[in-house]
Coordinates of C-alpha atoms and ligand atoms in Angstrom, one line a residue:
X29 CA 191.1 111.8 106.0
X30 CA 187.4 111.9 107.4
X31 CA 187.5 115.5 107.9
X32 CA 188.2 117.0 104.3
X33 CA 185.4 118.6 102.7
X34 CA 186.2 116.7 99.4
X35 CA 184.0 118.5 96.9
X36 CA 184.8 122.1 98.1
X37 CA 188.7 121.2 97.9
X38 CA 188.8 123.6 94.3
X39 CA 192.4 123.4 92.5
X40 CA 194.7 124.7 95.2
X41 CA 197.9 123.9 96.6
X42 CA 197.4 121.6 99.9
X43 CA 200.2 119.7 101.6
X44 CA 199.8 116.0 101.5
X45 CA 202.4 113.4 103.9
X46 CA 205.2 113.0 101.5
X47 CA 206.8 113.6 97.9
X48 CA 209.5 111.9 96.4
X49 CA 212.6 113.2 95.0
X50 CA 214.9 112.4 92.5
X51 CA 218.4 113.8 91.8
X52 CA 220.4 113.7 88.6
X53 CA 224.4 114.3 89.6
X54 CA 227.8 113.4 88.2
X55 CA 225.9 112.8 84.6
X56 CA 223.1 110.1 86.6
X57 CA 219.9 110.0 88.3
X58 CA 220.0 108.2 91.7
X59 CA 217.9 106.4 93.8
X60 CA 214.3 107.6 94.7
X61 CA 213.8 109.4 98.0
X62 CA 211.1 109.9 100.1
X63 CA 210.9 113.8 101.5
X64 CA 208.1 115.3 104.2
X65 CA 209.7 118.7 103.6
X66 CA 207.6 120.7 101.2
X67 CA 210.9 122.7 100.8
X68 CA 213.8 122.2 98.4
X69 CA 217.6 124.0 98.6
X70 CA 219.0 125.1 96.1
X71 CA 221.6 127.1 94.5
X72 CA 221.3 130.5 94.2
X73 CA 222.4 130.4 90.3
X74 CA 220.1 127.4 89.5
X75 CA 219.1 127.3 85.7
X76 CA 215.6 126.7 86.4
X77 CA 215.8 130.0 88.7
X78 CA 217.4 132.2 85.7
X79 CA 216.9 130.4 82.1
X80 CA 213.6 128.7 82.2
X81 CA 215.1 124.8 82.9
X82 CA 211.8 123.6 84.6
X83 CA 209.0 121.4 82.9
X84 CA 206.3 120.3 84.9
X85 CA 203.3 117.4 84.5
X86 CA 199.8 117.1 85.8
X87 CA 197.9 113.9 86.1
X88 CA 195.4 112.3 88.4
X89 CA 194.3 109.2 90.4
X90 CA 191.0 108.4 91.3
X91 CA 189.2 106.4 93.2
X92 CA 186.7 103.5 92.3
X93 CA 183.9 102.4 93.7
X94 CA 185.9 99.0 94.2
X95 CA 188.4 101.3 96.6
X96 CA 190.7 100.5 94.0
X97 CA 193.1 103.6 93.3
X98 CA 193.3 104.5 89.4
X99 CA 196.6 106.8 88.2
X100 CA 195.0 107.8 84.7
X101 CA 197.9 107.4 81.9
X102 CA 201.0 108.0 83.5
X103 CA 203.3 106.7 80.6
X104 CA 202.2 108.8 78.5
X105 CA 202.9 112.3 80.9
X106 CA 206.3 110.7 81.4
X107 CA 207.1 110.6 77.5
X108 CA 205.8 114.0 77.3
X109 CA 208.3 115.0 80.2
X110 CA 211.2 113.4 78.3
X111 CA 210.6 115.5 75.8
X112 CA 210.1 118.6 77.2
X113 CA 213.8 117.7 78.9
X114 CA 214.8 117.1 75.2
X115 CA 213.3 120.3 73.8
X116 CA 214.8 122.6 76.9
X117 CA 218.2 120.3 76.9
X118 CA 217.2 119.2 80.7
X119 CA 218.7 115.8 81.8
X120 CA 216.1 113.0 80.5
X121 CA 214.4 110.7 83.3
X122 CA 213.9 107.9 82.4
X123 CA 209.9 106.4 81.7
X124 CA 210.1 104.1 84.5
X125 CA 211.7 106.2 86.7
X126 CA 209.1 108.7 86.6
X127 CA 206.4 106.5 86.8
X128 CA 208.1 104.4 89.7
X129 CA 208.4 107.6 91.1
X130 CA 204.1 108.3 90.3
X131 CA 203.6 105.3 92.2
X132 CA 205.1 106.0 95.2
X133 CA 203.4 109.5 95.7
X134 CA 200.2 108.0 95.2
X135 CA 201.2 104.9 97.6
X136 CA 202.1 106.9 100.3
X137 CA 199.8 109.2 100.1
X138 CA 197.0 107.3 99.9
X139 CA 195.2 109.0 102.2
X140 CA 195.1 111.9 100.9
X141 CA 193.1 110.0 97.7
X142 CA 189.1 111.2 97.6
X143 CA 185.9 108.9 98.4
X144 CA 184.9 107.4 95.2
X145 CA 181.2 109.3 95.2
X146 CA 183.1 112.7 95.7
X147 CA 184.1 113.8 92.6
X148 CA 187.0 114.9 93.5
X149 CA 190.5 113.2 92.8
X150 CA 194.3 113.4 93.5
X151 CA 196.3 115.6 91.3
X152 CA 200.3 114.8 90.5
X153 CA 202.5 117.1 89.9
X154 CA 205.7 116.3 88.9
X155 CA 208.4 118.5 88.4
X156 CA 212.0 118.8 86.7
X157 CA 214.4 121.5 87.0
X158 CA 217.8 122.2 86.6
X159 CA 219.5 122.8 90.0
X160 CA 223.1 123.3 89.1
X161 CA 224.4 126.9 88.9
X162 CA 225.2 128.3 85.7
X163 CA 225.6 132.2 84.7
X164 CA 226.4 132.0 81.3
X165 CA 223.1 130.3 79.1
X166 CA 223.9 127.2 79.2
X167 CA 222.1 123.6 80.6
X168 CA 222.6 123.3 84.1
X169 CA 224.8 119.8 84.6
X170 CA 222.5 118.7 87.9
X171 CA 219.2 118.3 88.0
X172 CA 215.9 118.0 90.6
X173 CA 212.7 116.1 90.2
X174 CA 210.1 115.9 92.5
X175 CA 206.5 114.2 92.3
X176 CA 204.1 115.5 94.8
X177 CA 200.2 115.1 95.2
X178 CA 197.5 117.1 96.6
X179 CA 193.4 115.7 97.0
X180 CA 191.7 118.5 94.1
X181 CA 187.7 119.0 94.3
X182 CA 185.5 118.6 91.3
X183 CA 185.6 120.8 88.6
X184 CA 182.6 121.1 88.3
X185 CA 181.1 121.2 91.6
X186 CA 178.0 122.5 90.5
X187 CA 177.6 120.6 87.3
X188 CA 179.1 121.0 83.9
X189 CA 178.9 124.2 83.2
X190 CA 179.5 126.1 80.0
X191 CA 182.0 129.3 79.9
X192 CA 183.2 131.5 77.5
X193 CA 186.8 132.2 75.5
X194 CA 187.9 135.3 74.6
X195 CA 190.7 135.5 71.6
X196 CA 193.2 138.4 72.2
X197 CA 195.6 139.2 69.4
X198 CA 197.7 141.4 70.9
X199 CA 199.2 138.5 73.6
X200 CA 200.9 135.1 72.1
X201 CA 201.3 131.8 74.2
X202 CA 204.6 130.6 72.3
X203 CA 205.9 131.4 69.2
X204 CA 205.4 129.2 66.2
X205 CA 208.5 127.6 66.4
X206 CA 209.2 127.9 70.0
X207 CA 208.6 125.9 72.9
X208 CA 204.7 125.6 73.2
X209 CA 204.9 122.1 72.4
X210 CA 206.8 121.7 75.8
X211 CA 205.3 121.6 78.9
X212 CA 207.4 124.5 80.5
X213 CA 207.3 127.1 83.1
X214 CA 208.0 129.6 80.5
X215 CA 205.0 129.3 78.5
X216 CA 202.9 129.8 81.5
X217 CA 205.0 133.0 82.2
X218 CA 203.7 134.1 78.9
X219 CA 200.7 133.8 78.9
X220 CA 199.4 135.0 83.0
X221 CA 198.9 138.9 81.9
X222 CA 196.5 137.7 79.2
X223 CA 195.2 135.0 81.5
X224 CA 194.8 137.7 84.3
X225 CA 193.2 140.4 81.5
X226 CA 190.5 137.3 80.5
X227 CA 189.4 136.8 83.6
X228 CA 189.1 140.1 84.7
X229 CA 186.5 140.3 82.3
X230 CA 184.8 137.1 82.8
X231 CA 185.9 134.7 80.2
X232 CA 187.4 131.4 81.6
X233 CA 190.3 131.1 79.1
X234 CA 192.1 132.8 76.2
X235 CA 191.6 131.1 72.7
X236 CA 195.0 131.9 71.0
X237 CA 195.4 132.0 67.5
X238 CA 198.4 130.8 65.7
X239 CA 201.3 133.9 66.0
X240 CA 202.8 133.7 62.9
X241 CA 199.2 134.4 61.1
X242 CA 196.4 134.8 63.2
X243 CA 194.6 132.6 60.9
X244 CA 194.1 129.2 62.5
X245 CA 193.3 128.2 65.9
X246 CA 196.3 127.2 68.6
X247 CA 194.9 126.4 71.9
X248 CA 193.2 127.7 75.0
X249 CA 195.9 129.0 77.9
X250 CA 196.0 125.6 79.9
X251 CA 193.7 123.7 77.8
X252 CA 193.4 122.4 74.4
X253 CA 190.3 122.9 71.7
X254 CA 188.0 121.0 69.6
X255 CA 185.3 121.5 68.3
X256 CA 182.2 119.4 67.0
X257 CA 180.2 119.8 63.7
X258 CA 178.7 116.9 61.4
X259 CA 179.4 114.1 63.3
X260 CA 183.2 114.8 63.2
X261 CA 185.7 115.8 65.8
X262 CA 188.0 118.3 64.9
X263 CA 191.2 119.5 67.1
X264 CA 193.8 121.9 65.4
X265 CA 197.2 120.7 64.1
X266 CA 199.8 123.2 65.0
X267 CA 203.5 123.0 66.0
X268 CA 203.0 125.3 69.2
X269 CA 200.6 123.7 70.9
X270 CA 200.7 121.1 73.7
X271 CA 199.7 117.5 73.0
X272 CA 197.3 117.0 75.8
X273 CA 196.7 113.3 76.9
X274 CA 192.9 114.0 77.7
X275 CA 192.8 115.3 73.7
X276 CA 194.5 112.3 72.9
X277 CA 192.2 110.0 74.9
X278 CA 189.1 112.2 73.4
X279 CA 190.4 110.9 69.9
X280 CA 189.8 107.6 70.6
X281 CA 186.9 108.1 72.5
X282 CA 185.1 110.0 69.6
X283 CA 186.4 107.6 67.4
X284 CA 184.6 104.6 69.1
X285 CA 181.2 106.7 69.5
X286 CA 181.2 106.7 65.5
X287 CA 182.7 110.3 65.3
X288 CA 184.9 111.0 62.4
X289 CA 188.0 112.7 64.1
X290 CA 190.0 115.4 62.4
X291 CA 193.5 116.8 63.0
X292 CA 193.9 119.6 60.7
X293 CA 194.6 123.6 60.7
X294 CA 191.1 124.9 62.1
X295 CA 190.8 128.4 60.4
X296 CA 189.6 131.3 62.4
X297 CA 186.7 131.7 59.9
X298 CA 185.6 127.8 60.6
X299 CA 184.2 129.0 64.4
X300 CA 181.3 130.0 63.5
X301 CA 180.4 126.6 62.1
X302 CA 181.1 124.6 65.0
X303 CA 177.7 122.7 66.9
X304 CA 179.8 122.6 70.3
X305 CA 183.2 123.7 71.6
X306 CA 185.5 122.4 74.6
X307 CA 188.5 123.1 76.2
X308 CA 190.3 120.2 77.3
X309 CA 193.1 118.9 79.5
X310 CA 193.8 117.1 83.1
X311 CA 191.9 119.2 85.3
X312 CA 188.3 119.3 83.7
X313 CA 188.3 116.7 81.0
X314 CA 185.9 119.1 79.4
X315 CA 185.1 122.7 79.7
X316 CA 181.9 123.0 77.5
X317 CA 182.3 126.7 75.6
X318 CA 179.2 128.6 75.2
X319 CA 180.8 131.6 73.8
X320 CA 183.8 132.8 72.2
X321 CA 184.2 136.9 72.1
X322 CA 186.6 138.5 69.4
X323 CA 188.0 141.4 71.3
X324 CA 189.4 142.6 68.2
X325 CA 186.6 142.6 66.3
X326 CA 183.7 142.9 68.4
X327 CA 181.8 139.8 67.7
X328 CA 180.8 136.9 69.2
X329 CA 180.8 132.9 68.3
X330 CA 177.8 131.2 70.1
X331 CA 177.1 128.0 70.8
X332 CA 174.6 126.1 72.8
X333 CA 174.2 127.7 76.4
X334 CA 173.9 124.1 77.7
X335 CA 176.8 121.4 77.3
X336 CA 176.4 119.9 73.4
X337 CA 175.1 116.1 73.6
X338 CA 178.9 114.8 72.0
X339 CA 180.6 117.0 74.8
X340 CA 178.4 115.2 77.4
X341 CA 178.9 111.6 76.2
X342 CA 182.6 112.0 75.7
X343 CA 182.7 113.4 79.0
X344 CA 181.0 111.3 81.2
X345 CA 183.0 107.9 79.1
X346 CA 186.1 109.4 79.8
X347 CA 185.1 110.2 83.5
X348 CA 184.2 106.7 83.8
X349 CA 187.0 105.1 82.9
X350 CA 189.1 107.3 85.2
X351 CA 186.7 106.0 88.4
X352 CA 186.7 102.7 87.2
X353 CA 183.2 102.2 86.5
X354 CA 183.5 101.5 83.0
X355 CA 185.6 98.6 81.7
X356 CA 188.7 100.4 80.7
X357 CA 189.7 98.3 77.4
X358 CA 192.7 101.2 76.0
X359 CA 194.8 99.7 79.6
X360 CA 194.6 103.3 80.9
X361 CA 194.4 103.0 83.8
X362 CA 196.7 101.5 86.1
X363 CA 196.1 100.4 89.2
X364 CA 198.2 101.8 92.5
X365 CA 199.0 99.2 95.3
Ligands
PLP17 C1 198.9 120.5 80.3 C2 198.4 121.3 79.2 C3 197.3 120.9 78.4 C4 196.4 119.7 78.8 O1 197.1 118.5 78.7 P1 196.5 117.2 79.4 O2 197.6 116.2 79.2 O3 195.3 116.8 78.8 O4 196.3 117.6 80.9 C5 196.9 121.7 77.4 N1 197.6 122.8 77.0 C6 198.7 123.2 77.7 C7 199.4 124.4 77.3 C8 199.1 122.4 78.8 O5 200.2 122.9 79.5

C-alpha cells in the first residue's frame, strides 16, 4: 500500500481486503470464514437490531521497526468480549476463537498494516451480535461475529496535545448498576447527544460523574481517567465503568516507574488537587487534559497547558512496547505471522 497517506489516515472507517466471520447456530460456533463483502444479511427481527445484543472490541497492531507485526493484548479484549456476551446473555466465543479469529484479520490484511516510522497503526474491530429474530425481549438463539481491520493515522498527528473535559450532570453514560462495565452498543447510544453537546463547544470528551451521586468520578465517554498527584497514580473504582486494557497496562507501567498506583472512589472535590490528568483507552494511549469545565457550576480545573512529565513517560513506554522498540517483558505483545 505505497500510496496511503499513512499519518493523515485519522480514525475513520476504510475498507481493507477481508474480514472474517464467525457464526454461532444450532447452540455452536462454527468454523471461521473468510468474507471480502463489507456487508452482512440479516434478519429483519435480529436482537442486535431491536434489544441492544451487540458488544464490540477495539485493539491494534503495529508495526516494528524489525517489519515484525505486533497485535497489542488481544487476550485480554477477548475476556472482556466474553463478558460483555455474559452481561447482555449473548452466546460466549470462546478466547481462542476470537483471537484465532484476530489473527487472521491481521494476516490477511497485512497490507493494509502502517510503515513502522508512521505513527499510525491497524485498528481491530471485532464485533458480536445477535442475528436470530426475536420480538418478544428475549436473547436471540443465533449469533454473528465479525473481526475486521482498517490502517488508523496517529492520534496525535501534530504531537501530544492537551484538551479539555467538560462534566455535564444532566446526561449519564450507564446507570450505576447497569451495563457500563460492558463494552455495548447501548452505552454508546447513551452517551452521543452529550458527546455531540461537548464537542460543539470545544471540549474533547465528557467527564461523567457517578449517576447515583454525582460525587465520584466515572469515566470520560470513550476513554477512561486518572489522574497524577504525589508520585501516585490514581484511577477511580466504580461498577459502571469500562475496564480499559491501556488503564490496565498504565498500572503496571506506573507501577514500574516507582509510582504508587491507586484504585479507589476519586471524589469530585479531589480534581482540583490533581498535578496531571489523562484520558485513556486504545485509540490515544493518552489524551493529556489541560482543563476540565463544570458546566454546572461555572468553574474550571486546570492543569498544566503542556502534557505532565508522568503522562509523557508512561506514554511514550507504552508506545514503545506497542512498536516493538522496547523489550516487551509483560508478553504483550504477540507477534502476527
Ligand atoms: C473501550 C473503552 C475504553 C478504553 O478501553 P481500552 O481497552 O483501553 O481501549 C474506555 N471506556 C469505554 C467506555 C470504552 O468503551
Amino acid at each position: 500500500m505505497e500510496n496511503l497517506d499513512w499519518q493523515n489516515l485519522g480514525f475513520g472507517y476504510r475498507d481493507s481486503d477481508y474480514n472474517i466471520r464467525c457464526y454461532y447456530r444450532n447452540g455452536k460456533w462454527g468454523e471461521l470464514e473468510i468474507s471480502s463483502s463489507n456487508t452482512i444479511n440479516m434478519h429483519m427481527a435480529a436482537t442486535a437490531l431491536h434489544y441492544g445484543q451487540e458488544a464490540f472490541e477495539g485493539l491494534k497492531a503495529f508495526k516494528g521497526k524489525d517489519g515484525k507485526i505486533r497485535i497489542f493484548r488481544m487476550d485480554e479484549n477477548a475476556k472482556r468480549m466474553e463478558n460483555s456476551s455474559k452481561g447482555i446473555l449473548m452466546a460466549q466465543l470462546p478466547v481462542e476463537k476470537f483471537t484465532e479469529a484476530v489473527r487472521l484479520a491481521v494476516k490477511m490484511n497485512k497490507r493494509f498494516v502502517p510503515p513502522h516510522d508512521s505513527g499510525a497503526s491497524l485498528y481491530i474491530r471485532p464485533l458480536l451480535i445477535g442475528t436470530g429474530p426475536e420480538i418478544g425481549v428475549k436473547p436471540a438463539k443465533e449469533y454473528l461475529f465479525i473481526v475486521f481491520v482498517m490502517p488508523v493515522g496517529p492520534y496525535f498527528p501534530e504531537g501530544f496535545k492537551p484538551t479539555d473535559l467538560v462534566i455535564m450532570r444532566d446526561h449519564d453514560r450507564a446507570a450505576p448498576l447497569g451495563t457500563g462495565k460492558y463494552k455495548v452498543g447501548g452505552n454508546y447510544a447513551a452517551s452521543m447527544d452529550a458527546g455531540k453537546l461537548a464537542k460543539e463547544q470545544g471540549f474533547s470528551a465528557v467527564l461523567y460523574l457517578d449517576s447515583r451521586e454525582k460525587k465520584y468520578v466515572d469515566e470520560c465517554g470513550p476513554a477512561n481517567f486518572f489522574g497524577i498527584k504525589n508520585n501516585t497514580y490514581v484511577t477511580p473504582l466504580s461498577d459502571s465503568i469500562l475496564p480499559s486494557i491501556t488503564n490496565k497496562s498504565l498500572m503496571t507501567l506506573a507501577e514500574e516507574m516507582g509510582l504508587k498506583v491507586e484504585r479507589r472512589k476519586v471524589p469530585y472535590e479531589e480534581l482540583e488537587s490533581f498535578e496531571e490528568i489523562g484520558a485513556c483507552g486504545t485509540a490515544a494511549v493518552i489524551s493529556p487534559i489541560k482543563g476540565i469545565y463544570d458546566a454546572d457550576n461555572d468553574t474550571w480545573f486546570r492543569y498544566g497547558k503542556e502534557p505532565g512529565e508522568w503522562s509523557v513517560k508512561l506514554y511514550n513506554k507504552l508506545r514503545a512496547i506497542q512498536y516493538g522498540d522496547e523489550p516487551d517483558k509483560y508478553g504483550w505483545t504477540e507477534i502476527a505471522e
